[in-house]
Amino acid sequence: MKNAHPLLQALEALYPPERLLTRDAQLLTYESDALTAFHSKPAAAVIPISEAEVIETVRLCHQLAVPFVARGSGTSLSGGSLPIADGLLVALNRLNRIKSIDPEQRIAVVEPGVVNLHITHAAAPYGLYYAPDPSSQSICTIGGNIAFNSGGAHCLKYGMTSNHVLGMKVVLADGAVTEFGSDSLDGCGVGPDLIGLFVGSEGLFGIALEITVRLLPQPERYRTLLAAYDDLGKAGDAVSRVVASGMLPGAIEIMDRLAIQAAEAAVQAGYPDAEALLIVELEGEAPQVEAEFAQLQAMMRASGAFELRSARDEAERARIWKGRKGAFSAVGRLSPDYIVQDGVVPRSRLGEALTRIKALKTKHQLEVANVFHAGDGNLHPLILYDGRQPGALEKAEALAGEILALCIKLGGSITGEHGVGMEKRDYMPAMFSEQELDIMQALRRAIDPKEIANRGKMFPSGEAPALQQRGMHPLERQGVISRE
Amino acid sequence: MRHSITSDDIRAPEMAKAIESCVHCGFCLAACPTYASLGEEMNSPRGRIVLMKNVLEARLPAAEAQEYIDRCLGCMACVPACPSGVAYGDLLVSYRAMQEKQRQRPPLDAIARRLIRETLPYPRRFRLAARAGKLGAALGAALPAPFAAMLNLLPGSLPPAMPLPPLLPAQGEKRGKVAILLGCVQQALAPNINYAAAQVLAANGIEVHIPPRQSCCGSILLHVGAEADARELARRNFQAMPADVDAIITTAAGCGSGIDDYALLFKGQPDSAEAADFSQKVLDFSAYLAAVGLRAPLGFSQERRVVYQDACHLLHAQGLQREPRTLLRQIPNLRLLPIADAGMCCGSAGTYNIDQPAIAAELGGRKAESILAAAPDAVVSGNIGCITQLRQQFTSRGEALPVLHIAELLQQAYSHSAASS
Amino acid sequence: MTTQSKPRAVAELQDFVRGNTLVHARGNGSKSALHPAAADIAIADLSLMRGIVEYQPAEFTLSARAGSPIAELKAALAAEGQYLPFDPLLPERATIGGTVAANLSGSRRYRYGGLRDFILGASVVDGGGRAYTVGGKVVKNAAGFDLSKFLVGSLGQYAIMTELTFKVFPDAPHFSSLRLRYQTLDAALAAIFFLNQSIFELDALDLLPAADGWSLLARLGGGADALPPRLERIRAALQSETAPQAAEEVADTARLWQPLRQLDAAFVAKVVLPPKRIPALERGISGCQRRYSCGGNIAWVATEDIAALDRALAALGLAGLCLQGDCEKPLLGKAPESILSARVKAALDPDGKLV
């Protein structure tokens, strides 16, 4: 897209110069999201400050068939907000108004650029909060959460982003504007659940302009227990005990030694020195939580934990979670590069998955730090490598591929909450049949005939620049997928 | 982030290390005042890291990145926010020093810089320049924005100098021995701070030395890239400060964090070990006093509602969050009030008020509002920059809220208690 | 004459869809208003495609064929101390497929969420006769478009569900119910709003007209030891904050929490609304029997005059669905979204076969 490109000319009429970014120094900083293995420079970036500007921008892109990517804070771990080379980037950060909060009906109406945690801050005076808590909640935006149906440590009980959206106004990829859902807790209620379809569509359908979210009352009591184990398998078994007990904790998390070390170095969370750490958090009405907590402690003691610690106050609880939530980035202290995986396995096969991952890392001679939402069976192996070493990235990718193949084989998924984005698009054929992918493509084309919204993401062999990949795909080598 | 930095700058390894450890996760955005204000990647910590990386890799002309690097307050709020432990301060200070040597500034800016270089480090000259500035204030509107900002920061008239003796003996049982580093700007704008600090230390049984031949720490000069001059000033202090003290006390947050950067400033210099020894000895007033503990009697006869304003160079750069609060909580009848976004910069940040007046004013306004919302009787800080910024904000709002250095408040608490007993 | 088929296998259903121009899917026919009677519509009766396919209590997941009666699923879950937290509305005869197609969650949806919040995946035969799966079988999955949620409320008009997978939860071992009486609707709503912002975690909260005002039914679930003090706390809080005329514990029976049990008229409909619209709806439907479920977010309305209800809802901008009764057009009031739905229809059922 040269300066003389009609889109740029039209954008100049729509945006003042300070909100139409075209200079190298500006665009360079938008080249990557939180997955820096990919980078790609857009032709321009715009910073709309009104719904009307977003709609008009999308219409122009459709009219001129220029691909666009909508972006919030660029915290995607799957390359989901990677710009399209020579396409347009729409940065929604200044559409960041919380339009209204109705504490009585427990709903808030927000713009897409509102930061996740800011909703909780705004709701806190009423004793309410916004439940989905991705680790990046202090900065990630609701728009991005919608695109990727973001989860978090506390999704076991109350679900992911999709479960907290009641209504939306969106502009589809061709500029058509539509609204669905309602202010009722029943959301769409009558007619197909379009919220469920739109949330998690990875920006391929259009851009959310206004979102009605539900708020939850802050639990009266939290009880957070840290259990330390000398063996990862024991921690996994302890999870099965919790689940079998009939308790429904707010969060069940496991970290292995390497992850503990990284988190400890980053935030001094006060984690014990252990092979594995299990964090179980109960939340709810005090009499219920206290009764369950006593039961939980006894259960954890019986599970072979060599040390139990419970948070004595809110500050201690915050520190425990800060360590957990900073664990990914903290791995930056251990290694210049890493790949985060996001596979899901049936919970009962967690132990098996961990044992196999251990064998795989030995086979590939790579370090892997494990952090996972054990309650959901959602694994986050972090594969450490040094990108400056020739062949290191390929080795890490090969291991990542084997881990994903393992997740599928165990009956799980290639992604629990980070989405497919750029990173896992080539693994889609391993999880879905050709027909299923065809249906999804047909759906996408019915909504975005010119395939301009976040082009290149989710579907295999898109046009956006890929991670340098030479030779066969790791899954091809294992015979899981083939391109005939 | 991977990089291909080939720069032969002496601090290139430190810069490369900081860039390498950044994983671009974005956690720093939430802590960054310029990102909060502008909402753009190039005005965020990770964006600036990308820009510096590209300049160091010779992929981007330095001039194109400059505006965004300049806009960084250097508040270091991103450092504790960073889970990867990126040494952003090392990168920024090294990069700025490197660029400063090469950069051509527009003529008016250059005059302002010269004024900073030749006046700020020397209290006497600064007093003279400030008086001259006061004359120029009448012409305020006709002057370029940076000048106006600098003039606005100055009080209507400078207070009289308050000379301190070379030695203040410990009162009562002797509990320690320190030297005070007086600093430059602060000594001209508010000589009472060091005076109060010396009195409070002495009242707590500390023997206080105030070597007369000392100089500015050089931190401001390092900020504007005049490294050799900065080292020259630092070396004067190596000579001037007595060796047998428990600590060298500073009452200016900027001096404390600037001296922490001596490792970078003296890298490759023959006296780098001496610089390291010196910087190890330097402690902020609040950190030292919190460690030795306050002596009774002190306190106020009536409740005083106080907001503590965290200076970035104490909170983020030196990690001093608890220490000043520990001191304040030891004062009977003082109620410490929490404020929203306590960790967010007030916009003062060294010479930032002069370089980036618009953002500085916006951040100052936000800070003033969140403080006023708590309805305090007084605001306390550990940094002259914050104090000046907040005073100006309150004055422009018609608020007569006193803004004190923590040493001054402690001094009041001691004299109040003495008067009432 | 209407063509009808009772397929036992997916392939049979595929053939049936391919072989007919207009196809309507049904289960046990528990929602009489949702089945068109035109002669040119072929009926796919899924009542023989039943049974649990996979139930792993440790995974919190259950997969069943679409024609499975709710009662069968509930019994299997209860044997393991688990339940479907969205609380299927019609537990007696309804099938799980029909419950999803009509989006019918019961009163207990108040605690954790509705049907859409617990559906994980589905196998379908779409309008093109293609059989495939959407969503997944694990409790968390973010790969691909989530068409399984889209099926909720889709009335079988985009694809026919043949198998469904849900997330299930451990059920509370004990329950207590409380009945509160308020003189006015405003007072009862104020009590709902108070509870919405409180620390109390109610299993269900329904509002219904009573002889001398309004009844608010609140239900708590949990451990046996914690339940009595919790009930006492909530009763005390409601008494001091909302001044009910009476606050009495009532026997916690299944009947009490079956919202349709007292609604008896020619037509029964679901209406979606935020609780603050209840006063407006009350004015629009005076004379109808009704119960407000899920903290006042869903209304169950029984009426003799469905056309009047349709008009009233349209005037209020509310959407409804007629479940029982011989009615021409089950979608009531405000028309559902059409732009995005039409595009999905074009992709899944390009020939417009499924009605």
JSON list of C-alpha atoms in Angstrom, two decimals, chain A residues 293-361:
[
{"chain": "A", "resi": 293, "resn": "PHE", "atom": "CA", "xyz": [-11.05, -25.63, 53.61]},
{"chain": "A", "resi": 294, "resn": "ALA", "atom": "CA", "xyz": [-10.61, -27.87, 56.62]},
{"chain": "A", "resi": 295, "resn": "GLN", "atom": "CA", "xyz": [-11.55, -30.81, 54.42]},
{"chain": "A", "resi": 296, "resn": "LEU", "atom": "CA", "xyz": [-9.18, -29.62, 51.68]},
{"chain": "A", "resi": 297, "resn": "GLN", "atom": "CA", "xyz": [-6.23, -29.35, 54.05]},
{"chain": "A", "resi": 298, "resn": "ALA", "atom": "CA", "xyz": [-6.76, -32.86, 55.31]},
{"chain": "A", "resi": 299, "resn": "MET", "atom": "CA", "xyz": [-7.04, -34.11, 51.75]},
{"chain": "A", "resi": 300, "resn": "MET", "atom": "CA", "xyz": [-3.83, -32.38, 50.67]},
{"chain": "A", "resi": 301, "resn": "ARG", "atom": "CA", "xyz": [-1.96, -33.71, 53.67]},
{"chain": "A", "resi": 302, "resn": "ALA", "atom": "CA", "xyz": [-3.05, -37.21, 52.71]},
{"chain": "A", "resi": 303, "resn": "SER", "atom": "CA", "xyz": [-1.98, -36.62, 49.12]},
{"chain": "A", "resi": 304, "resn": "GLY", "atom": "CA", "xyz": [1.70, -36.63, 50.05]},
{"chain": "A", "resi": 305, "resn": "ALA", "atom": "CA", "xyz": [2.39, -32.90, 50.09]},
{"chain": "A", "resi": 306, "resn": "PHE", "atom": "CA", "xyz": [5.54, -32.25, 52.12]},
{"chain": "A", "resi": 307, "resn": "GLU", "atom": "CA", "xyz": [4.49, -28.72, 52.92]},
{"chain": "A", "resi": 308, "resn": "LEU", "atom": "CA", "xyz": [1.21, -26.84, 53.08]},
{"chain": "A", "resi": 309, "resn": "ARG", "atom": "CA", "xyz": [0.89, -23.10, 53.28]},
{"chain": "A", "resi": 310, "resn": "SER", "atom": "CA", "xyz": [-2.25, -21.06, 53.31]},
{"chain": "A", "resi": 311, "resn": "ALA", "atom": "CA", "xyz": [-2.46, -17.35, 52.56]},
{"chain": "A", "resi": 312, "resn": "ARG", "atom": "CA", "xyz": [-3.09, -15.55, 55.84]},
{"chain": "A", "resi": 313, "resn": "ASP", "atom": "CA", "xyz": [-4.35, -12.33, 54.32]},
{"chain": "A", "resi": 314, "resn": "GLU", "atom": "CA", "xyz": [-5.21, -10.65, 51.04]},
{"chain": "A", "resi": 315, "resn": "ALA", "atom": "CA", "xyz": [-1.61, -9.49, 50.56]},
{"chain": "A", "resi": 316, "resn": "GLU", "atom": "CA", "xyz": [-0.31, -13.05, 50.80]},
{"chain": "A", "resi": 317, "resn": "ARG", "atom": "CA", "xyz": [-2.98, -14.25, 48.42]},
{"chain": "A", "resi": 318, "resn": "ALA", "atom": "CA", "xyz": [-2.08, -11.49, 45.97]},
{"chain": "A", "resi": 319, "resn": "ARG", "atom": "CA", "xyz": [1.57, -12.51, 46.13]},
{"chain": "A", "resi": 320, "resn": "ILE", "atom": "CA", "xyz": [0.79, -16.15, 45.42]},
{"chain": "A", "resi": 321, "resn": "TRP", "atom": "CA", "xyz": [-1.21, -15.13, 42.35]},
{"chain": "A", "resi": 322, "resn": "LYS", "atom": "CA", "xyz": [1.31, -12.57, 41.20]},
{"chain": "A", "resi": 323, "resn": "GLY", "atom": "CA", "xyz": [3.91, -15.32, 41.00]},
{"chain": "A", "resi": 324, "resn": "ARG", "atom": "CA", "xyz": [1.58, -17.58, 39.09]},
{"chain": "A", "resi": 325, "resn": "LYS", "atom": "CA", "xyz": [0.38, -14.87, 36.71]},
{"chain": "A", "resi": 326, "resn": "GLY", "atom": "CA", "xyz": [3.85, -13.59, 35.98]},
{"chain": "A", "resi": 327, "resn": "ALA", "atom": "CA", "xyz": [5.24, -17.07, 35.38]},
{"chain": "A", "resi": 328, "resn": "PHE", "atom": "CA", "xyz": [5.23, -16.95, 31.57]},
{"chain": "A", "resi": 329, "resn": "SER", "atom": "CA", "xyz": [7.01, -13.67, 31.28]},
{"chain": "A", "resi": 330, "resn": "ALA", "atom": "CA", "xyz": [9.30, -14.60, 34.16]},
{"chain": "A", "resi": 331, "resn": "VAL", "atom": "CA", "xyz": [10.65, -17.40, 32.03]},
{"chain": "A", "resi": 332, "resn": "GLY", "atom": "CA", "xyz": [12.30, -14.57, 30.07]},
{"chain": "A", "resi": 333, "resn": "ARG", "atom": "CA", "xyz": [14.78, -14.63, 32.96]},
{"chain": "A", "resi": 334, "resn": "LEU", "atom": "CA", "xyz": [15.72, -18.23, 32.26]},
{"chain": "A", "resi": 335, "resn": "SER", "atom": "CA", "xyz": [15.98, -18.21, 28.51]},
{"chain": "A", "resi": 336, "resn": "PRO", "atom": "CA", "xyz": [16.22, -15.69, 25.68]},
{"chain": "A", "resi": 337, "resn": "ASP", "atom": "CA", "xyz": [13.33, -17.32, 23.82]},
{"chain": "A", "resi": 338, "resn": "TYR", "atom": "CA", "xyz": [10.47, -19.64, 24.59]},
{"chain": "A", "resi": 339, "resn": "ILE", "atom": "CA", "xyz": [7.31, -21.05, 23.07]},
{"chain": "A", "resi": 340, "resn": "VAL", "atom": "CA", "xyz": [4.21, -21.21, 25.28]},
{"chain": "A", "resi": 341, "resn": "GLN", "atom": "CA", "xyz": [1.86, -24.06, 24.53]},
{"chain": "A", "resi": 342, "resn": "ASP", "atom": "CA", "xyz": [-1.79, -24.12, 25.48]},
{"chain": "A", "resi": 343, "resn": "GLY", "atom": "CA", "xyz": [-2.96, -27.69, 24.92]},
{"chain": "A", "resi": 344, "resn": "VAL", "atom": "CA", "xyz": [-5.80, -29.33, 26.79]},
{"chain": "A", "resi": 345, "resn": "VAL", "atom": "CA", "xyz": [-6.05, -32.94, 27.91]},
{"chain": "A", "resi": 346, "resn": "PRO", "atom": "CA", "xyz": [-8.83, -34.70, 29.77]},
{"chain": "A", "resi": 347, "resn": "ARG", "atom": "CA", "xyz": [-8.12, -33.99, 33.41]},
{"chain": "A", "resi": 348, "resn": "SER", "atom": "CA", "xyz": [-7.84, -37.67, 34.29]},
{"chain": "A", "resi": 349, "resn": "ARG", "atom": "CA", "xyz": [-4.98, -38.02, 31.82]},
{"chain": "A", "resi": 350, "resn": "LEU", "atom": "CA", "xyz": [-2.92, -35.14, 33.22]},
{"chain": "A", "resi": 351, "resn": "GLY", "atom": "CA", "xyz": [-0.42, -37.44, 34.89]},
{"chain": "A", "resi": 352, "resn": "GLU", "atom": "CA", "xyz": [0.07, -39.39, 31.69]},
{"chain": "A", "resi": 353, "resn": "ALA", "atom": "CA", "xyz": [0.52, -36.18, 29.68]},
{"chain": "A", "resi": 354, "resn": "LEU", "atom": "CA", "xyz": [3.14, -34.88, 32.10]},
{"chain": "A", "resi": 355, "resn": "THR", "atom": "CA", "xyz": [5.12, -38.10, 32.05]},
{"chain": "A", "resi": 356, "resn": "ARG", "atom": "CA", "xyz": [5.12, -38.06, 28.25]},
{"chain": "A", "resi": 357, "resn": "ILE", "atom": "CA", "xyz": [6.15, -34.41, 28.10]},
{"chain": "A", "resi": 358, "resn": "LYS", "atom": "CA", "xyz": [9.04, -35.24, 30.40]},
{"chain": "A", "resi": 359, "resn": "ALA", "atom": "CA", "xyz": [10.14, -38.03, 28.05]},
{"chain": "A", "resi": 360, "resn": "LEU", "atom": "CA", "xyz": [9.80, -35.71, 25.06]},
{"chain": "A", "resi": 361, "resn": "LYS", "atom": "CA", "xyz": [11.96, -33.02, 26.60]}
]
